[in-house]
């Protein structure tokens, strides 16, 4: 069996917005890597046993007091080191070079002129060695004077030393960002470093990851029983498929129908998992419990809290009926692990707030099983496909934990949820039909509990308003309204007003985030 964790790379994070991207690119190359903070100890790094080290960029300047420091062990390990941006500058300073604030900040596309042959910048394209590369820069400071025993291997207009290399040791610095897709041949360049310079093997593939995870899960849980809250979202779905493959009937899933799901969602989840895959799934029909707990509450955060609390109550009640459970599985993924405050060396345990099961009966004393803790979202999706889950489930837009509860403005009522579900289905179906679904990052309909006048035939109607929302975003922290064609939006609006009783008017939300958010509540 292949060891998926062999010859890994450690990435030291100085705080760059691109650090996770470096890790994702290295993983794309089939090499397992982990992101660690500068306080990673020598003992921890030796236990990890990396084949190479990458130093990330940073929003800070090595020229400022208090800027993040290189861990002392970095150059004592006899390992290849690649410093990117701040990482290169920190390396230059460490070996006696000089870093200065450049007169011109360089942000965006730049041309890297290859000054000297090296094993790192050795890119052949269409039979010829490249002498220039189009790269992505984002820096204020730059290396002004090379450290002793380093040579300049590349330059750009605003960074005369834009790439450097030690004369005899495998130490490299790049001022630009090879991890960003705008850097031409960036992935190849990272490949040169991890495969050729570090000698890392390409064992991190979906098939190998599944095989490894199945083995680890079996060893971890033995004959114990495992409980999983299945939401129908990508993460919990992949956990369900993975655990089912590993331990079959020792897994029981609880799916809570909170009445705030999309049209046919509960049936779809039961069909995929229970009927098609033979997973043991208990579907708890808790619609009434949620609607009655939400009655009379209009404030968004209070609604979220109620939905969270009722979820825990229902989940606990169902869980208590299952005998012999020792483990609680969760779909925690790698970004949750690295982004959680106080994470030290990736060991922190995070419980997702919307899956908060802190209320589980004390006597159950469940141990946490998190088989996706090492995976990025794109890797989770690839695993889902590998495990045979339908593409429509694996590549679905994100859906918030509180569901339609935050898409019905103000008080939630079953009547509103029923109307919204139908409108939402039309919008999503049309996005698929016209091939727009995968071009937008998230799309949905919002229910506005205000009435507006319309006419149907000769009759005057006085019904509700809905708004379509479709955004494009990379990270969901910022987003812009998707410029869907007006003809398409008008077609969707027509279908909704004609086919859904209770809606007289459809609008399109043009706002960006910030200042608006993606959801309306
Ligand atoms: P906002 O509305 O904050 O949304 O711009 C950003 C992303 O987060 C999702 N979202 C939530 N997800 N529980 C969740 O699990 C929530 O309470 C919640 N609120 C927003 C939203 O759908 C979008 O993808």
CSV table of C-alpha atoms in Angstrom, one decimal, residues 97-498:
chain,number,residue,atom,x,y,z
A,97,UNK,CA,21.9,40.0,2.2
A,98,UNK,CA,20.1,43.3,2.3
A,99,UNK,CA,16.4,44.0,2.0
A,100,UNK,CA,15.1,47.4,1.2
A,101,UNK,CA,11.8,49.1,0.7
A,102,UNK,CA,11.5,49.3,-3.1
A,103,UNK,CA,10.8,52.8,-4.6
A,104,UNK,CA,8.0,51.2,-6.6
A,105,UNK,CA,5.6,48.7,-5.2
A,106,UNK,CA,5.2,45.9,-7.7
A,107,UNK,CA,1.7,44.5,-7.9
A,108,UNK,CA,0.4,42.4,-10.7
A,109,UNK,CA,1.9,41.0,-13.8
A,110,UNK,CA,5.6,41.3,-14.4
A,111,UNK,CA,8.2,39.8,-16.7
A,112,UNK,CA,10.8,37.7,-15.1
A,113,UNK,CA,14.1,37.6,-17.1
A,114,UNK,CA,16.0,34.4,-16.5
A,115,UNK,CA,19.5,35.6,-15.7
A,116,UNK,CA,21.3,32.3,-15.2
A,117,UNK,CA,20.5,28.7,-15.7
A,118,UNK,CA,19.3,26.9,-12.6
A,119,UNK,CA,17.5,23.6,-11.8
A,120,UNK,CA,14.5,25.6,-10.5
A,121,UNK,CA,13.8,28.0,-13.4
A,122,UNK,CA,14.6,25.4,-16.0
A,123,UNK,CA,11.3,25.4,-18.0
A,124,UNK,CA,11.2,24.0,-21.6
A,125,UNK,CA,8.2,25.0,-23.7
A,126,UNK,CA,7.6,23.9,-27.3
A,127,UNK,CA,11.1,22.5,-27.5
A,128,UNK,CA,12.9,25.7,-26.3
A,129,UNK,CA,14.2,26.7,-22.9
A,130,UNK,CA,12.3,29.8,-21.7
A,131,UNK,CA,14.3,32.9,-21.2
A,132,UNK,CA,11.5,34.9,-19.8
A,133,UNK,CA,8.4,34.1,-17.7
A,134,UNK,CA,5.2,36.1,-17.1
A,135,UNK,CA,4.8,36.1,-13.4
A,136,UNK,CA,2.6,37.6,-10.6
A,137,UNK,CA,4.3,40.0,-8.2
A,138,UNK,CA,2.9,41.5,-5.0
A,139,UNK,CA,5.6,43.2,-3.0
A,140,UNK,CA,6.9,46.5,-1.6
A,141,UNK,CA,10.3,45.3,-0.2
A,142,UNK,CA,12.8,43.6,-2.3
A,143,UNK,CA,16.2,42.0,-2.0
A,144,UNK,CA,18.7,44.7,-2.7
A,145,UNK,CA,22.0,42.9,-2.1
A,146,UNK,CA,22.5,39.2,-2.5
A,147,UNK,CA,23.7,37.2,0.5
A,148,UNK,CA,27.1,35.6,0.4
A,149,UNK,CA,27.3,32.5,-1.8
A,150,UNK,CA,24.0,33.3,-3.5
A,151,UNK,CA,23.6,34.1,-7.2
A,152,UNK,CA,20.8,36.0,-8.9
A,153,UNK,CA,18.9,33.7,-11.3
A,154,UNK,CA,16.1,36.0,-12.4
A,155,UNK,CA,15.2,39.7,-12.4
A,156,UNK,CA,12.2,41.9,-13.1
A,157,UNK,CA,11.9,45.6,-13.9
A,158,UNK,CA,11.3,46.5,-10.2
A,159,UNK,CA,13.2,43.7,-8.6
A,160,UNK,CA,16.7,43.3,-10.0
A,161,UNK,CA,17.0,40.3,-7.7
A,162,UNK,CA,13.7,38.6,-8.3
A,163,UNK,CA,15.0,35.0,-8.0
A,164,UNK,CA,18.1,33.7,-6.3
A,165,UNK,CA,19.8,30.5,-5.5
A,166,UNK,CA,22.6,29.3,-3.2
A,167,UNK,CA,25.7,28.3,-5.0
A,168,UNK,CA,26.0,24.9,-3.4
A,169,UNK,CA,23.0,24.3,-1.2
A,170,UNK,CA,19.4,23.7,-2.3
A,171,UNK,CA,18.2,27.1,-1.1
A,172,UNK,CA,16.1,29.1,-3.5
A,173,UNK,CA,14.2,32.4,-3.3
A,174,UNK,CA,11.5,33.8,-5.6
A,175,UNK,CA,10.2,37.3,-5.3
A,176,UNK,CA,7.1,36.4,-7.4
A,177,UNK,CA,4.2,34.0,-6.5
A,178,UNK,CA,4.5,30.7,-8.5
A,179,UNK,CA,1.4,29.5,-6.7
A,180,UNK,CA,-0.9,32.0,-8.3
A,181,UNK,CA,-2.4,30.9,-11.6
A,182,UNK,CA,-1.4,34.2,-13.2
A,183,UNK,CA,2.2,33.1,-12.9
A,184,UNK,CA,2.9,31.3,-16.1
A,185,UNK,CA,4.4,27.8,-15.5
A,186,UNK,CA,4.1,28.4,-11.8
A,187,UNK,CA,2.9,24.9,-11.1
A,188,UNK,CA,5.7,23.4,-13.2
A,189,UNK,CA,8.1,25.5,-11.2
A,190,UNK,CA,6.8,24.3,-7.9
A,191,UNK,CA,7.0,20.8,-9.4
A,192,UNK,CA,10.7,21.3,-10.1
A,193,UNK,CA,11.1,22.2,-6.4
A,194,UNK,CA,9.1,19.4,-4.8
A,195,UNK,CA,9.8,16.6,-7.3
A,196,UNK,CA,13.3,17.2,-8.5
A,197,UNK,CA,14.9,19.2,-5.8
A,198,UNK,CA,13.2,17.7,-2.7
A,199,UNK,CA,12.7,14.3,-4.4
A,200,UNK,CA,9.1,14.1,-3.1
A,201,UNK,CA,6.9,11.4,-4.6
A,202,UNK,CA,3.5,11.9,-6.1
A,203,UNK,CA,1.5,9.6,-3.8
A,204,UNK,CA,-1.2,12.1,-2.7
A,205,UNK,CA,-3.9,11.1,-5.2
A,206,UNK,CA,-7.7,10.6,-4.6
A,207,UNK,CA,-7.5,6.8,-5.0
A,208,UNK,CA,-4.5,6.6,-2.6
A,209,UNK,CA,-6.1,9.0,-0.1
A,210,UNK,CA,-9.3,6.9,0.0
A,211,UNK,CA,-7.3,3.7,0.5
A,212,UNK,CA,-5.3,5.3,3.3
A,213,UNK,CA,-8.3,6.8,5.0
A,214,UNK,CA,-10.2,3.5,4.9
A,215,UNK,CA,-7.3,1.7,6.6
A,216,UNK,CA,-6.9,4.5,9.2
A,217,UNK,CA,-10.6,4.6,10.0
A,218,UNK,CA,-10.7,0.8,10.4
A,219,UNK,CA,-7.7,0.8,12.7
A,220,UNK,CA,-9.1,3.8,14.7
A,221,UNK,CA,-12.6,2.6,15.3
A,222,UNK,CA,-12.2,-1.2,15.4
A,223,UNK,CA,-15.6,-2.7,16.1
A,224,UNK,CA,-17.1,0.5,17.5
A,225,UNK,CA,-20.1,2.2,16.1
A,226,UNK,CA,-19.9,5.7,14.6
A,227,UNK,CA,-22.6,8.4,14.5
A,228,UNK,CA,-22.7,11.1,11.8
A,229,UNK,CA,-24.9,14.1,11.3
A,230,UNK,CA,-25.5,14.1,7.6
A,231,UNK,CA,-26.6,17.4,6.2
A,232,UNK,CA,-26.5,16.7,2.5
A,233,UNK,CA,-23.6,19.2,2.1
A,234,UNK,CA,-20.4,18.1,0.4
A,235,UNK,CA,-18.3,17.5,3.5
A,236,UNK,CA,-20.7,15.4,5.5
A,237,UNK,CA,-21.7,13.5,2.3
A,238,UNK,CA,-18.1,12.6,1.6
A,239,UNK,CA,-17.6,11.6,5.3
A,240,UNK,CA,-20.7,9.3,5.0
A,241,UNK,CA,-19.4,7.7,1.8
A,242,UNK,CA,-16.0,7.2,3.2
A,243,UNK,CA,-17.1,5.8,6.5
A,244,UNK,CA,-19.6,3.5,4.7
A,245,UNK,CA,-16.8,2.1,2.6
A,246,UNK,CA,-14.6,1.6,5.6
A,247,UNK,CA,-17.0,0.3,8.2
A,248,UNK,CA,-20.3,-0.4,6.5
A,249,UNK,CA,-23.0,-1.0,9.0
A,250,UNK,CA,-21.0,0.3,11.9
A,251,UNK,CA,-22.0,3.7,10.7
A,252,UNK,CA,-25.4,5.3,11.4
A,253,UNK,CA,-26.2,8.7,9.9
A,254,UNK,CA,-28.8,11.1,11.3
A,255,UNK,CA,-30.3,13.4,8.8
A,256,UNK,CA,-32.5,16.2,10.3
A,257,UNK,CA,-35.2,17.5,8.1
A,258,UNK,CA,-35.6,21.0,9.6
A,259,UNK,CA,-38.2,22.2,7.1
A,260,UNK,CA,-35.6,24.7,5.8
A,261,UNK,CA,-34.2,22.5,3.1
A,262,UNK,CA,-34.5,22.9,-0.7
A,263,UNK,CA,-37.2,21.3,-2.7
A,264,UNK,CA,-36.8,17.5,-2.7
A,265,UNK,CA,-33.6,17.7,-0.7
A,266,UNK,CA,-34.5,15.2,2.0
A,267,UNK,CA,-35.7,12.7,-0.5
A,268,UNK,CA,-32.5,13.2,-2.6
A,269,UNK,CA,-30.3,12.6,0.4
A,270,UNK,CA,-32.2,9.4,1.4
A,271,UNK,CA,-32.2,8.2,-2.2
A,272,UNK,CA,-28.4,8.7,-2.6
A,273,UNK,CA,-27.3,7.3,0.7
A,274,UNK,CA,-30.0,4.9,2.0
A,275,UNK,CA,-31.4,3.5,-1.3
A,276,UNK,CA,-28.4,3.6,-3.7
A,277,UNK,CA,-25.5,3.0,-1.3
A,278,UNK,CA,-27.1,1.1,1.5
A,279,UNK,CA,-26.0,3.5,4.2
A,280,UNK,CA,-27.9,3.4,7.5
A,281,UNK,CA,-29.6,6.7,7.6
A,282,UNK,CA,-32.2,7.8,10.1
A,283,UNK,CA,-34.3,10.7,8.7
A,284,UNK,CA,-35.6,12.8,11.6
A,285,UNK,CA,-38.7,14.7,10.4
A,286,UNK,CA,-38.4,17.7,12.8
A,287,UNK,CA,-40.1,20.3,10.6
A,288,UNK,CA,-42.7,21.1,13.1
A,289,UNK,CA,-40.2,21.5,15.9
A,290,UNK,CA,-38.2,24.0,13.9
A,291,UNK,CA,-41.2,26.0,12.7
A,292,UNK,CA,-42.7,26.3,16.1
A,293,UNK,CA,-39.4,27.3,17.7
A,294,UNK,CA,-39.0,29.9,15.1
A,295,UNK,CA,-42.5,31.3,15.3
A,296,UNK,CA,-42.5,35.0,16.2
A,297,UNK,CA,-38.7,35.5,15.9
A,298,UNK,CA,-37.6,37.9,13.2
A,299,UNK,CA,-34.0,38.8,14.2
A,300,UNK,CA,-31.4,36.9,12.1
A,301,UNK,CA,-28.9,36.0,14.8
A,302,UNK,CA,-31.7,34.9,17.1
A,303,UNK,CA,-33.1,32.7,14.3
A,304,UNK,CA,-29.6,31.2,13.8
A,305,UNK,CA,-29.3,30.4,17.5
A,306,UNK,CA,-32.8,28.8,17.5
A,307,UNK,CA,-32.0,26.6,14.5
A,308,UNK,CA,-28.7,25.6,16.1
A,309,UNK,CA,-30.3,24.7,19.4
A,310,UNK,CA,-33.2,22.7,17.9
A,311,UNK,CA,-30.8,20.9,15.7
A,312,UNK,CA,-28.8,19.8,18.7
A,313,UNK,CA,-32.0,18.7,20.6
A,314,UNK,CA,-33.3,16.7,17.7
A,315,UNK,CA,-29.9,15.2,16.9
A,316,UNK,CA,-29.3,14.2,20.6
A,317,UNK,CA,-32.7,12.6,20.8
A,318,UNK,CA,-32.0,10.5,17.7
A,319,UNK,CA,-28.5,9.7,18.8
A,320,UNK,CA,-29.6,8.5,22.2
A,321,UNK,CA,-31.7,5.8,20.5
A,322,UNK,CA,-28.7,4.2,18.9
A,323,UNK,CA,-26.8,1.6,20.9
A,324,UNK,CA,-23.2,1.3,21.4
A,325,UNK,CA,-22.0,4.5,19.7
A,326,UNK,CA,-18.4,5.4,20.6
A,327,UNK,CA,-17.5,7.9,17.9
A,328,UNK,CA,-19.0,11.0,16.4
A,329,UNK,CA,-17.8,11.8,12.9
A,330,UNK,CA,-17.6,15.3,11.6
A,331,UNK,CA,-16.8,16.9,8.2
A,332,UNK,CA,-14.0,19.2,9.6
A,333,UNK,CA,-11.7,20.1,6.7
A,334,UNK,CA,-8.2,21.4,6.6
A,335,UNK,CA,-9.0,25.1,6.3
A,336,UNK,CA,-11.1,24.8,9.5
A,337,UNK,CA,-8.1,23.3,11.2
A,338,UNK,CA,-5.6,26.0,10.1
A,339,UNK,CA,-7.9,28.9,10.5
A,340,UNK,CA,-9.1,28.1,13.9
A,341,UNK,CA,-7.6,30.4,16.5
A,342,UNK,CA,-4.9,28.9,18.7
A,343,UNK,CA,-4.1,26.1,16.3
A,344,UNK,CA,-0.7,24.8,17.1
A,345,UNK,CA,0.9,22.4,14.6
A,346,UNK,CA,-2.5,21.5,13.1
A,347,UNK,CA,-3.6,19.6,16.2
A,348,UNK,CA,-6.5,21.7,17.3
A,349,UNK,CA,-9.9,20.2,17.4
A,350,UNK,CA,-12.6,22.4,15.9
A,351,UNK,CA,-16.3,21.7,16.1
A,352,UNK,CA,-18.1,23.5,13.3
A,353,UNK,CA,-20.7,25.8,15.0
A,354,UNK,CA,-23.6,24.7,12.8
A,355,UNK,CA,-22.8,21.1,13.5
A,356,UNK,CA,-22.4,22.0,17.1
A,357,UNK,CA,-23.1,18.8,19.0
A,358,UNK,CA,-21.8,20.1,22.3
A,359,UNK,CA,-25.2,19.2,23.7
A,360,UNK,CA,-24.8,15.5,23.2
A,361,UNK,CA,-25.6,13.6,26.3
A,362,UNK,CA,-22.6,13.6,28.6
A,363,UNK,CA,-22.9,9.8,29.3
A,364,UNK,CA,-22.3,9.1,25.6
A,365,UNK,CA,-18.8,10.4,25.9
A,366,UNK,CA,-18.2,10.3,22.2
A,367,UNK,CA,-14.8,10.5,20.7
A,368,UNK,CA,-14.4,12.7,17.6
A,369,UNK,CA,-13.6,11.2,14.2
A,370,UNK,CA,-12.6,13.7,11.5
A,371,UNK,CA,-11.5,11.8,8.4
A,372,UNK,CA,-11.3,15.0,6.2
A,373,UNK,CA,-9.1,17.0,8.6
A,374,UNK,CA,-6.2,16.9,6.2
A,375,UNK,CA,-8.1,17.9,3.1
A,376,UNK,CA,-8.9,21.1,1.2
A,377,UNK,CA,-12.3,21.5,-0.2
A,378,UNK,CA,-11.2,20.7,-3.8
A,379,UNK,CA,-9.6,17.5,-2.5
A,380,UNK,CA,-12.8,16.6,-0.6
A,381,UNK,CA,-14.7,17.0,-3.9
A,382,UNK,CA,-12.3,14.7,-5.7
A,383,UNK,CA,-12.6,12.2,-3.0
A,384,UNK,CA,-16.4,12.3,-3.3
A,385,UNK,CA,-16.1,11.5,-7.0
A,386,UNK,CA,-13.7,8.8,-6.3
A,387,UNK,CA,-16.2,7.3,-3.8
A,388,UNK,CA,-18.9,7.4,-6.5
A,389,UNK,CA,-21.0,10.3,-5.2
A,390,UNK,CA,-23.1,12.1,-7.9
A,391,UNK,CA,-21.3,15.1,-9.5
A,392,UNK,CA,-24.4,17.2,-8.8
A,393,UNK,CA,-23.9,16.6,-5.1
A,394,UNK,CA,-20.2,17.0,-5.0
A,395,UNK,CA,-20.0,20.2,-7.1
A,396,UNK,CA,-23.0,21.9,-5.5
A,397,UNK,CA,-23.0,25.5,-4.4
A,398,UNK,CA,-22.6,26.0,-0.7
A,399,UNK,CA,-25.8,26.0,1.3
A,400,UNK,CA,-25.8,27.6,4.8
A,401,UNK,CA,-26.4,25.5,7.9
A,402,UNK,CA,-29.6,27.5,8.8
A,403,UNK,CA,-30.8,26.8,5.3
A,404,UNK,CA,-33.9,28.8,4.1
A,405,UNK,CA,-34.1,30.1,7.6
A,406,UNK,CA,-31.8,33.0,6.6
A,407,UNK,CA,-33.3,33.3,3.1
A,408,UNK,CA,-36.8,34.1,4.5
A,409,UNK,CA,-36.4,37.6,5.8
A,410,UNK,CA,-37.8,38.1,9.2
A,411,UNK,CA,-40.2,35.5,10.7
A,412,UNK,CA,-40.0,32.0,9.2
A,413,UNK,CA,-43.3,30.4,8.3
A,414,UNK,CA,-43.9,27.1,6.6
A,415,UNK,CA,-46.0,28.8,4.0
A,416,UNK,CA,-43.1,31.1,3.1
A,417,UNK,CA,-40.6,28.2,3.0
A,418,UNK,CA,-43.0,26.3,0.6
A,419,UNK,CA,-43.2,29.3,-1.8
A,420,UNK,CA,-39.4,29.9,-1.6
A,421,UNK,CA,-38.5,26.3,-2.3
A,422,UNK,CA,-40.5,26.3,-5.6
A,423,UNK,CA,-39.0,29.6,-6.8
A,424,UNK,CA,-35.5,28.5,-5.9
A,425,UNK,CA,-35.9,25.2,-7.8
A,426,UNK,CA,-36.9,27.1,-10.9
A,427,UNK,CA,-33.9,29.4,-10.7
A,428,UNK,CA,-31.4,26.5,-10.0
A,429,UNK,CA,-32.9,24.3,-12.8
A,430,UNK,CA,-32.6,27.1,-15.3
A,431,UNK,CA,-29.0,27.8,-14.3
A,432,UNK,CA,-28.2,24.2,-15.0
A,433,UNK,CA,-30.3,24.2,-18.2
A,434,UNK,CA,-28.5,27.2,-19.6
A,435,UNK,CA,-25.1,26.1,-18.4
A,436,UNK,CA,-24.7,29.0,-15.9
A,437,UNK,CA,-24.6,26.9,-12.7
A,438,UNK,CA,-20.9,26.3,-12.7
A,439,UNK,CA,-20.1,29.8,-13.8
A,440,UNK,CA,-21.6,31.3,-10.6
A,441,UNK,CA,-20.3,30.5,-7.2
A,442,UNK,CA,-23.6,30.6,-5.4
A,443,UNK,CA,-27.1,31.2,-6.5
A,444,UNK,CA,-30.4,31.2,-4.7
A,445,UNK,CA,-33.7,32.9,-4.2
A,446,UNK,CA,-34.6,35.1,-1.2
A,447,UNK,CA,-38.1,35.5,0.1
A,448,UNK,CA,-39.3,39.0,1.1
A,449,UNK,CA,-42.4,39.0,3.2
A,450,UNK,CA,-43.8,42.1,1.6
A,451,UNK,CA,-46.8,42.2,-0.7
A,452,UNK,CA,-46.8,43.8,-4.1
A,453,UNK,CA,-49.5,44.2,-6.7
A,454,UNK,CA,-49.6,42.2,-9.9
A,455,UNK,CA,-52.2,41.1,-12.4
A,456,UNK,CA,-53.0,37.6,-13.7
A,457,UNK,CA,-55.5,37.5,-16.5
A,458,UNK,CA,-58.0,40.2,-15.5
A,459,UNK,CA,-57.5,39.7,-11.8
A,460,UNK,CA,-55.5,41.9,-9.6
A,461,UNK,CA,-53.1,40.0,-7.4
A,462,UNK,CA,-51.5,41.1,-4.2
A,463,UNK,CA,-48.7,38.7,-3.4
A,464,UNK,CA,-45.1,38.3,-2.2
A,465,UNK,CA,-41.8,39.4,-3.7
A,466,UNK,CA,-38.7,37.3,-4.2
A,467,UNK,CA,-35.2,38.3,-5.2
A,468,UNK,CA,-32.8,36.2,-7.2
A,469,UNK,CA,-29.2,36.3,-6.0
A,470,UNK,CA,-26.2,35.0,-7.9
A,471,UNK,CA,-22.6,35.8,-7.0
A,472,UNK,CA,-19.1,35.2,-8.2
A,473,UNK,CA,-16.4,34.7,-5.6
A,474,UNK,CA,-13.2,32.8,-4.9
A,475,UNK,CA,-13.3,32.7,-1.1
A,476,UNK,CA,-16.8,34.0,-0.2
A,477,UNK,CA,-15.1,36.8,1.8
A,478,UNK,CA,-15.7,39.2,-1.0
A,479,UNK,CA,-18.1,38.6,-3.9
A,480,UNK,CA,-19.6,40.4,-6.8
A,481,UNK,CA,-23.0,40.1,-8.4
A,482,UNK,CA,-22.9,37.7,-11.3
A,483,UNK,CA,-23.6,39.5,-14.6
A,484,UNK,CA,-26.1,37.0,-15.8
A,485,UNK,CA,-27.8,38.0,-19.1
A,486,UNK,CA,-30.9,40.0,-18.7
A,487,UNK,CA,-32.8,37.8,-21.1
A,488,UNK,CA,-32.0,34.8,-18.8
A,489,UNK,CA,-33.1,36.6,-15.7
A,490,UNK,CA,-36.3,37.7,-17.3
A,491,UNK,CA,-37.0,34.2,-18.4
A,492,UNK,CA,-36.5,32.9,-14.8
A,493,UNK,CA,-38.7,35.8,-13.4
A,494,UNK,CA,-41.5,34.9,-15.9
A,495,UNK,CA,-41.4,31.3,-14.9
A,496,UNK,CA,-41.5,32.1,-11.2
A,497,UNK,CA,-44.4,34.5,-11.4
A,498,UNK,CA,-46.3,32.2,-13.7
